[in-house]
Amino acid sequence: GARRVHLVLAEDNAVDEVIALLKNSSRRIQDRMKAIADYAALTRVPQKFESCRIHKIAESVVKSLRKFAEQHQVSLQMEGLQSFPAIMGDDARLHSLLYNLVNNAIPEVPPYGSVTIGGSHRIGDDCIEFYVKDTGNGMTPETRDNLFTNRVVSRKTGGTGLGTKIVRDVVEMHGGHISVQSELGKGTTFQIRLPIAGPAFL
């Protein structure tokens, strides 16, 4: 009696572990396929520079990723973006930039942590500066220093690194600059600076 119950429970636990493993593997494959598809789709879309507002793009990104964040018990926040002027930019690509930064940050943040898109703008500045800041696990100095080089490796298990490449390419396309501050156990902040008038070649 008791021995049989113990064996049945052990078998149930083993089955649960196998199911969890399969789910994780399936999710990683789906994530990789989505990253490749997103990158391919973005490279095919013609560049289109027009007036756009960062706070509207950020709102859309937060809405898209809120459920994913809730699954990880992470809060998504916005601060200070309403004061930003419109800039000449590619709306779809700026959306991809913010989406990838926030999407990559969420799994790195422990439960009850946060990811914040924020910034402030001083009247008269010819650029806007905003950030994506998380309360996550941070990066090693080596990972941080290689993040926007050709040696980039995804922080996520099974990741492709394409999200980081999209971020770098979009910033460069807009004639902007991106930097990262990160320390193990103390979170990560990406700081982005984009010219209001658009890239110099326009």
PDB file of C-alpha atoms in Angstrom:
ATOM      1  CA  GLY A   1       0.000   0.000   0.000  1.00  0.00           C
ATOM      2  CA  ALA A   2       2.253   2.802   1.250  1.00  0.00           C
ATOM      3  CA  ARG A   3       5.164   1.671  -0.972  1.00  0.00           C
ATOM      4  CA  ARG A   4       2.935   1.662  -4.048  1.00  0.00           C
ATOM      5  CA  VAL A   5       1.626   5.161  -3.270  1.00  0.00           C
ATOM      6  CA  HIS A   6       5.226   6.377  -2.919  1.00  0.00           C
ATOM      7  CA  LEU A   7       6.170   4.849  -6.294  1.00  0.00           C
ATOM      8  CA  VAL A   8       3.139   6.379  -8.015  1.00  0.00           C
ATOM      9  CA  LEU A   9       3.987   9.798  -6.570  1.00  0.00           C
ATOM     10  CA  ALA A  10       7.599   9.432  -7.714  1.00  0.00           C
ATOM     11  CA  GLU A  11       6.422   8.521 -11.228  1.00  0.00           C
ATOM     12  CA  ASP A  12       4.050  11.535 -11.253  1.00  0.00           C
ATOM     13  CA  ASN A  13       6.922  13.820 -10.247  1.00  0.00           C
ATOM     14  CA  ALA A  14       9.122  12.389 -13.010  1.00  0.00           C
ATOM     15  CA  VAL A  15       6.385  12.953 -15.581  1.00  0.00           C
ATOM     16  CA  ASP A  16       5.918  16.539 -14.352  1.00  0.00           C
ATOM     17  CA  GLU A  17       9.663  17.152 -14.698  1.00  0.00           C
ATOM     18  CA  VAL A  18       9.688  15.765 -18.261  1.00  0.00           C
ATOM     19  CA  ILE A  19       6.687  17.918 -19.204  1.00  0.00           C
ATOM     20  CA  ALA A  20       8.349  21.020 -17.722  1.00  0.00           C
ATOM     21  CA  LEU A  21      11.561  20.233 -19.625  1.00  0.00           C
ATOM     22  CA  LEU A  22       9.676  19.830 -22.903  1.00  0.00           C
ATOM     23  CA  LYS A  23       7.788  23.086 -22.322  1.00  0.00           C
ATOM     24  CA  ASN A  24      11.030  24.962 -21.665  1.00  0.00           C
ATOM     25  CA  SER A  25      12.669  23.490 -24.760  1.00  0.00           C
ATOM     26  CA  SER A  26       9.633  24.312 -26.883  1.00  0.00           C
ATOM     27  CA  ARG A  27       9.567  27.886 -25.560  1.00  0.00           C
ATOM     28  CA  ARG A  28      13.275  28.356 -26.338  1.00  0.00           C
ATOM     29  CA  ILE A  29      12.791  27.092 -29.897  1.00  0.00           C
ATOM     30  CA  GLN A  30       9.790  29.385 -30.367  1.00  0.00           C
ATOM     31  CA  ASP A  31      11.781  32.338 -28.986  1.00  0.00           C
ATOM     32  CA  ARG A  32      14.658  31.636 -31.380  1.00  0.00           C
ATOM     33  CA  MET A  33      12.320  31.312 -34.367  1.00  0.00           C
ATOM     34  CA  LYS A  34      10.531  34.544 -33.441  1.00  0.00           C
ATOM     35  CA  ALA A  35      13.836  36.413 -33.075  1.00  0.00           C
ATOM     36  CA  ILE A  36      14.986  35.258 -36.525  1.00  0.00           C
ATOM     37  CA  ALA A  37      11.606  36.046 -38.105  1.00  0.00           C
ATOM     38  CA  ASP A  38      11.491  39.502 -36.490  1.00  0.00           C
ATOM     39  CA  TYR A  39      14.985  40.319 -37.713  1.00  0.00           C
ATOM     40  CA  ALA A  40      14.229  39.107 -41.250  1.00  0.00           C
ATOM     41  CA  ALA A  41      10.962  41.076 -41.348  1.00  0.00           C
ATOM     42  CA  LEU A  42      12.632  44.258 -40.128  1.00  0.00           C
ATOM     43  CA  THR A  43      15.404  44.083 -42.730  1.00  0.00           C
ATOM     44  CA  ARG A  44      12.828  43.743 -45.522  1.00  0.00           C
ATOM     45  CA  VAL A  45      10.733  46.770 -44.519  1.00  0.00           C
ATOM     46  CA  PRO A  46      11.882  49.969 -46.288  1.00  0.00           C
ATOM     47  CA  GLN A  47      13.148  52.750 -44.027  1.00  0.00           C
ATOM     48  CA  LYS A  48      10.443  55.317 -43.382  1.00  0.00           C
ATOM     49  CA  PHE A  49      11.334  58.445 -41.420  1.00  0.00           C
ATOM     50  CA  GLU A  50       8.418  60.517 -40.190  1.00  0.00           C
ATOM     51  CA  SER A  51       7.298  62.410 -37.111  1.00  0.00           C
ATOM     52  CA  CYS A  52       6.854  60.024 -34.178  1.00  0.00           C
ATOM     53  CA  ARG A  53       6.670  60.202 -30.385  1.00  0.00           C
ATOM     54  CA  ILE A  54       8.702  57.987 -28.092  1.00  0.00           C
ATOM     55  CA  HIS A  55       6.053  57.939 -25.361  1.00  0.00           C
ATOM     56  CA  LYS A  56       3.456  56.528 -27.783  1.00  0.00           C
ATOM     57  CA  ILE A  57       5.902  53.854 -28.953  1.00  0.00           C
ATOM     58  CA  ALA A  58       6.765  53.018 -25.331  1.00  0.00           C
ATOM     59  CA  GLU A  59       3.069  52.709 -24.446  1.00  0.00           C
ATOM     60  CA  SER A  60       2.609  50.230 -27.291  1.00  0.00           C
ATOM     61  CA  VAL A  61       5.625  48.181 -26.171  1.00  0.00           C
ATOM     62  CA  VAL A  62       4.433  48.087 -22.564  1.00  0.00           C
ATOM     63  CA  LYS A  63       0.985  46.960 -23.694  1.00  0.00           C
ATOM     64  CA  SER A  64       2.479  44.204 -25.879  1.00  0.00           C
ATOM     65  CA  LEU A  65       4.722  42.856 -23.105  1.00  0.00           C
ATOM     66  CA  ARG A  66       2.538  43.347 -20.028  1.00  0.00           C
ATOM     67  CA  LYS A  67       1.288  39.735 -19.978  1.00  0.00           C
ATOM     68  CA  PHE A  68       4.831  38.371 -20.407  1.00  0.00           C
ATOM     69  CA  ALA A  69       5.993  40.609 -17.551  1.00  0.00           C
ATOM     70  CA  GLU A  70       3.105  39.491 -15.322  1.00  0.00           C
ATOM     71  CA  GLN A  71       4.091  35.851 -15.888  1.00  0.00           C
ATOM     72  CA  HIS A  72       7.514  36.732 -14.459  1.00  0.00           C
ATOM     73  CA  GLN A  73       5.965  38.899 -11.695  1.00  0.00           C
ATOM     74  CA  VAL A  74       7.777  41.938 -13.086  1.00  0.00           C
ATOM     75  CA  SER A  75       6.214  45.404 -13.290  1.00  0.00           C
ATOM     76  CA  LEU A  76       6.605  47.587 -16.406  1.00  0.00           C
ATOM     77  CA  GLN A  77       6.808  51.340 -15.806  1.00  0.00           C
ATOM     78  CA  MET A  78       7.121  54.569 -17.785  1.00  0.00           C
ATOM     79  CA  GLU A  79       8.364  57.900 -16.469  1.00  0.00           C
ATOM     80  CA  GLY A  80       8.975  61.329 -17.947  1.00  0.00           C
ATOM     81  CA  LEU A  81       8.361  60.479 -21.606  1.00  0.00           C
ATOM     82  CA  GLN A  82       5.290  62.705 -22.012  1.00  0.00           C
ATOM     83  CA  SER A  83       7.548  65.786 -22.109  1.00  0.00           C
ATOM     84  CA  PHE A  84       9.494  64.538 -25.126  1.00  0.00           C
ATOM     85  CA  PRO A  85       9.052  66.345 -28.459  1.00  0.00           C
ATOM     86  CA  ALA A  86       8.258  64.432 -31.635  1.00  0.00           C
ATOM     87  CA  ILE A  87      11.329  63.266 -33.536  1.00  0.00           C
ATOM     88  CA  MET A  88      11.987  62.252 -37.125  1.00  0.00           C
ATOM     89  CA  GLY A  89      12.285  58.507 -36.900  1.00  0.00           C
ATOM     90  CA  ASP A  90      11.238  55.131 -38.214  1.00  0.00           C
ATOM     91  CA  ASP A  91       8.300  54.207 -35.982  1.00  0.00           C
ATOM     92  CA  ALA A  92       8.432  50.444 -36.654  1.00  0.00           C
ATOM     93  CA  ARG A  93      12.154  50.224 -35.994  1.00  0.00           C
ATOM     94  CA  LEU A  94      12.000  52.349 -32.846  1.00  0.00           C
ATOM     95  CA  HIS A  95       9.246  50.032 -31.626  1.00  0.00           C
ATOM     96  CA  SER A  96      11.551  47.053 -32.269  1.00  0.00           C
ATOM     97  CA  LEU A  97      14.367  48.797 -30.398  1.00  0.00           C
ATOM     98  CA  LEU A  98      12.310  49.327 -27.243  1.00  0.00           C
ATOM     99  CA  TYR A  99      10.534  45.976 -27.560  1.00  0.00           C
ATOM    100  CA  ASN A 100      13.822  44.074 -27.679  1.00  0.00           C
ATOM    101  CA  LEU A 101      15.372  45.961 -24.765  1.00  0.00           C
ATOM    102  CA  VAL A 102      12.337  45.401 -22.534  1.00  0.00           C
ATOM    103  CA  ASN A 103      11.702  41.819 -23.717  1.00  0.00           C
ATOM    104  CA  ASN A 104      15.335  40.865 -23.061  1.00  0.00           C
ATOM    105  CA  ALA A 105      15.266  42.485 -19.618  1.00  0.00           C
ATOM    106  CA  ILE A 106      12.124  40.826 -18.231  1.00  0.00           C
ATOM    107  CA  PRO A 107      13.529  37.272 -17.799  1.00  0.00           C
ATOM    108  CA  GLU A 108      16.618  38.739 -16.082  1.00  0.00           C
ATOM    109  CA  VAL A 109      14.571  40.437 -13.354  1.00  0.00           C
ATOM    110  CA  PRO A 110      13.723  38.531 -10.142  1.00  0.00           C
ATOM    111  CA  PRO A 111      10.057  38.437  -9.041  1.00  0.00           C
ATOM    112  CA  TYR A 112       8.651  41.778  -7.853  1.00  0.00           C
ATOM    113  CA  GLY A 113      11.322  43.703  -9.728  1.00  0.00           C
ATOM    114  CA  SER A 114      10.723  46.222 -12.513  1.00  0.00           C
ATOM    115  CA  VAL A 115      11.673  47.382 -15.986  1.00  0.00           C
ATOM    116  CA  THR A 116      11.311  51.131 -16.604  1.00  0.00           C
ATOM    117  CA  ILE A 117      11.319  53.145 -19.825  1.00  0.00           C
ATOM    118  CA  GLY A 118      12.013  56.732 -18.884  1.00  0.00           C
ATOM    119  CA  GLY A 119      13.879  59.957 -19.434  1.00  0.00           C
ATOM    120  CA  SER A 120      13.635  63.711 -19.329  1.00  0.00           C
ATOM    121  CA  HIS A 121      13.986  66.415 -21.959  1.00  0.00           C
ATOM    122  CA  ARG A 122      15.388  69.929 -21.646  1.00  0.00           C
ATOM    123  CA  ILE A 123      13.879  72.524 -23.981  1.00  0.00           C
ATOM    124  CA  GLY A 124      16.418  73.524 -26.601  1.00  0.00           C
ATOM    125  CA  ASP A 125      18.265  70.199 -26.757  1.00  0.00           C
ATOM    126  CA  ASP A 126      18.636  68.896 -30.302  1.00  0.00           C
ATOM    127  CA  CYS A 127      18.470  65.286 -29.097  1.00  0.00           C
ATOM    128  CA  ILE A 128      16.247  63.214 -26.874  1.00  0.00           C
ATOM    129  CA  GLU A 129      17.724  60.926 -24.249  1.00  0.00           C
ATOM    130  CA  PHE A 130      15.827  58.031 -22.720  1.00  0.00           C
ATOM    131  CA  TYR A 131      16.657  54.805 -20.924  1.00  0.00           C
ATOM    132  CA  VAL A 132      15.484  51.262 -20.287  1.00  0.00           C
ATOM    133  CA  LYS A 133      16.392  50.382 -16.716  1.00  0.00           C
ATOM    134  CA  ASP A 134      15.852  47.080 -14.908  1.00  0.00           C
ATOM    135  CA  THR A 135      16.356  45.768 -11.390  1.00  0.00           C
ATOM    136  CA  GLY A 136      17.705  42.497 -12.739  1.00  0.00           C
ATOM    137  CA  ASN A 137      20.773  40.333 -12.326  1.00  0.00           C
ATOM    138  CA  GLY A 138      23.117  42.603 -14.250  1.00  0.00           C
ATOM    139  CA  MET A 139      25.988  41.541 -16.527  1.00  0.00           C
ATOM    140  CA  THR A 140      29.612  40.620 -16.188  1.00  0.00           C
ATOM    141  CA  PRO A 141      32.053  43.291 -17.439  1.00  0.00           C
ATOM    142  CA  GLU A 142      32.937  41.013 -20.382  1.00  0.00           C
ATOM    143  CA  THR A 143      29.287  40.633 -21.462  1.00  0.00           C
ATOM    144  CA  ARG A 144      28.694  44.375 -21.081  1.00  0.00           C
ATOM    145  CA  ASP A 145      31.792  45.347 -23.076  1.00  0.00           C
ATOM    146  CA  ASN A 146      30.970  42.952 -25.935  1.00  0.00           C
ATOM    147  CA  LEU A 147      27.263  43.800 -26.054  1.00  0.00           C
ATOM    148  CA  PHE A 148      27.335  46.001 -29.149  1.00  0.00           C
ATOM    149  CA  THR A 149      30.273  44.357 -30.891  1.00  0.00           C
ATOM    150  CA  ASN A 150      30.299  41.449 -33.332  1.00  0.00           C
ATOM    151  CA  ARG A 151      31.176  39.178 -30.391  1.00  0.00           C
ATOM    152  CA  VAL A 152      27.776  39.704 -28.780  1.00  0.00           C
ATOM    153  CA  VAL A 153      26.231  36.641 -27.120  1.00  0.00           C
ATOM    154  CA  SER A 154      22.650  36.551 -25.908  1.00  0.00           C
ATOM    155  CA  ARG A 155      22.152  36.764 -22.137  1.00  0.00           C
ATOM    156  CA  LYS A 156      19.181  34.412 -22.431  1.00  0.00           C
ATOM    157  CA  THR A 157      19.685  30.635 -22.548  1.00  0.00           C
ATOM    158  CA  GLY A 158      19.241  29.550 -26.146  1.00  0.00           C
ATOM    159  CA  GLY A 159      19.103  33.168 -27.333  1.00  0.00           C
ATOM    160  CA  THR A 160      20.297  34.301 -30.748  1.00  0.00           C
ATOM    161  CA  GLY A 161      21.694  37.745 -29.924  1.00  0.00           C
ATOM    162  CA  LEU A 162      19.615  39.157 -32.807  1.00  0.00           C
ATOM    163  CA  GLY A 163      17.624  41.381 -30.443  1.00  0.00           C
ATOM    164  CA  THR A 164      20.801  43.184 -29.460  1.00  0.00           C
ATOM    165  CA  LYS A 165      21.827  43.509 -33.133  1.00  0.00           C
ATOM    166  CA  ILE A 166      18.433  45.059 -33.956  1.00  0.00           C
ATOM    167  CA  VAL A 167      18.914  47.579 -31.136  1.00  0.00           C
ATOM    168  CA  ARG A 168      22.398  48.534 -32.353  1.00  0.00           C
ATOM    169  CA  ASP A 169      21.318  48.779 -36.003  1.00  0.00           C
ATOM    170  CA  VAL A 170      18.259  50.938 -35.220  1.00  0.00           C
ATOM    171  CA  VAL A 171      20.274  53.359 -33.088  1.00  0.00           C
ATOM    172  CA  GLU A 172      22.949  53.669 -35.793  1.00  0.00           C
ATOM    173  CA  MET A 173      20.312  54.136 -38.510  1.00  0.00           C
ATOM    174  CA  HIS A 174      18.903  57.100 -36.560  1.00  0.00           C
ATOM    175  CA  GLY A 175      22.331  58.683 -36.115  1.00  0.00           C
ATOM    176  CA  GLY A 176      22.109  58.075 -32.387  1.00  0.00           C
ATOM    177  CA  HIS A 177      24.209  56.620 -29.597  1.00  0.00           C
ATOM    178  CA  ILE A 178      23.594  53.862 -27.050  1.00  0.00           C
ATOM    179  CA  SER A 179      25.521  53.011 -23.900  1.00  0.00           C
ATOM    180  CA  VAL A 180      24.998  50.487 -21.133  1.00  0.00           C
ATOM    181  CA  GLN A 181      25.708  50.543 -17.422  1.00  0.00           C
ATOM    182  CA  SER A 182      25.486  47.225 -15.611  1.00  0.00           C
ATOM    183  CA  GLU A 183      26.826  45.459 -12.561  1.00  0.00           C
ATOM    184  CA  LEU A 184      26.199  41.917 -11.386  1.00  0.00           C
ATOM    185  CA  GLY A 185      23.355  41.874  -8.885  1.00  0.00           C
ATOM    186  CA  LYS A 186      22.576  45.570  -9.398  1.00  0.00           C
ATOM    187  CA  GLY A 187      20.613  45.708 -12.645  1.00  0.00           C
ATOM    188  CA  THR A 188      21.204  47.188 -16.072  1.00  0.00           C
ATOM    189  CA  THR A 189      20.476  50.563 -17.687  1.00  0.00           C
ATOM    190  CA  PHE A 190      20.568  51.208 -21.430  1.00  0.00           C
ATOM    191  CA  GLN A 191      20.878  54.912 -22.269  1.00  0.00           C
ATOM    192  CA  ILE A 192      19.830  55.975 -25.799  1.00  0.00           C
ATOM    193  CA  ARG A 193      20.392  59.367 -27.435  1.00  0.00           C
ATOM    194  CA  LEU A 194      18.641  60.185 -30.730  1.00  0.00           C
ATOM    195  CA  PRO A 195      18.704  63.436 -32.769  1.00  0.00           C
ATOM    196  CA  ILE A 196      15.296  65.124 -32.976  1.00  0.00           C
ATOM    197  CA  ALA A 197      15.787  66.104 -36.630  1.00  0.00           C
ATOM    198  CA  GLY A 198      16.697  62.562 -37.694  1.00  0.00           C
ATOM    199  CA  PRO A 199      19.966  61.202 -39.070  1.00  0.00           C
ATOM    200  CA  ALA A 200      22.401  63.614 -40.709  1.00  0.00           C
ATOM    201  CA  PHE A 201      21.972  62.174 -44.219  1.00  0.00           C
ATOM    202  CA  LEU A 202      18.273  63.114 -44.436  1.00  0.00           C
TER     203      LEU A 202
END
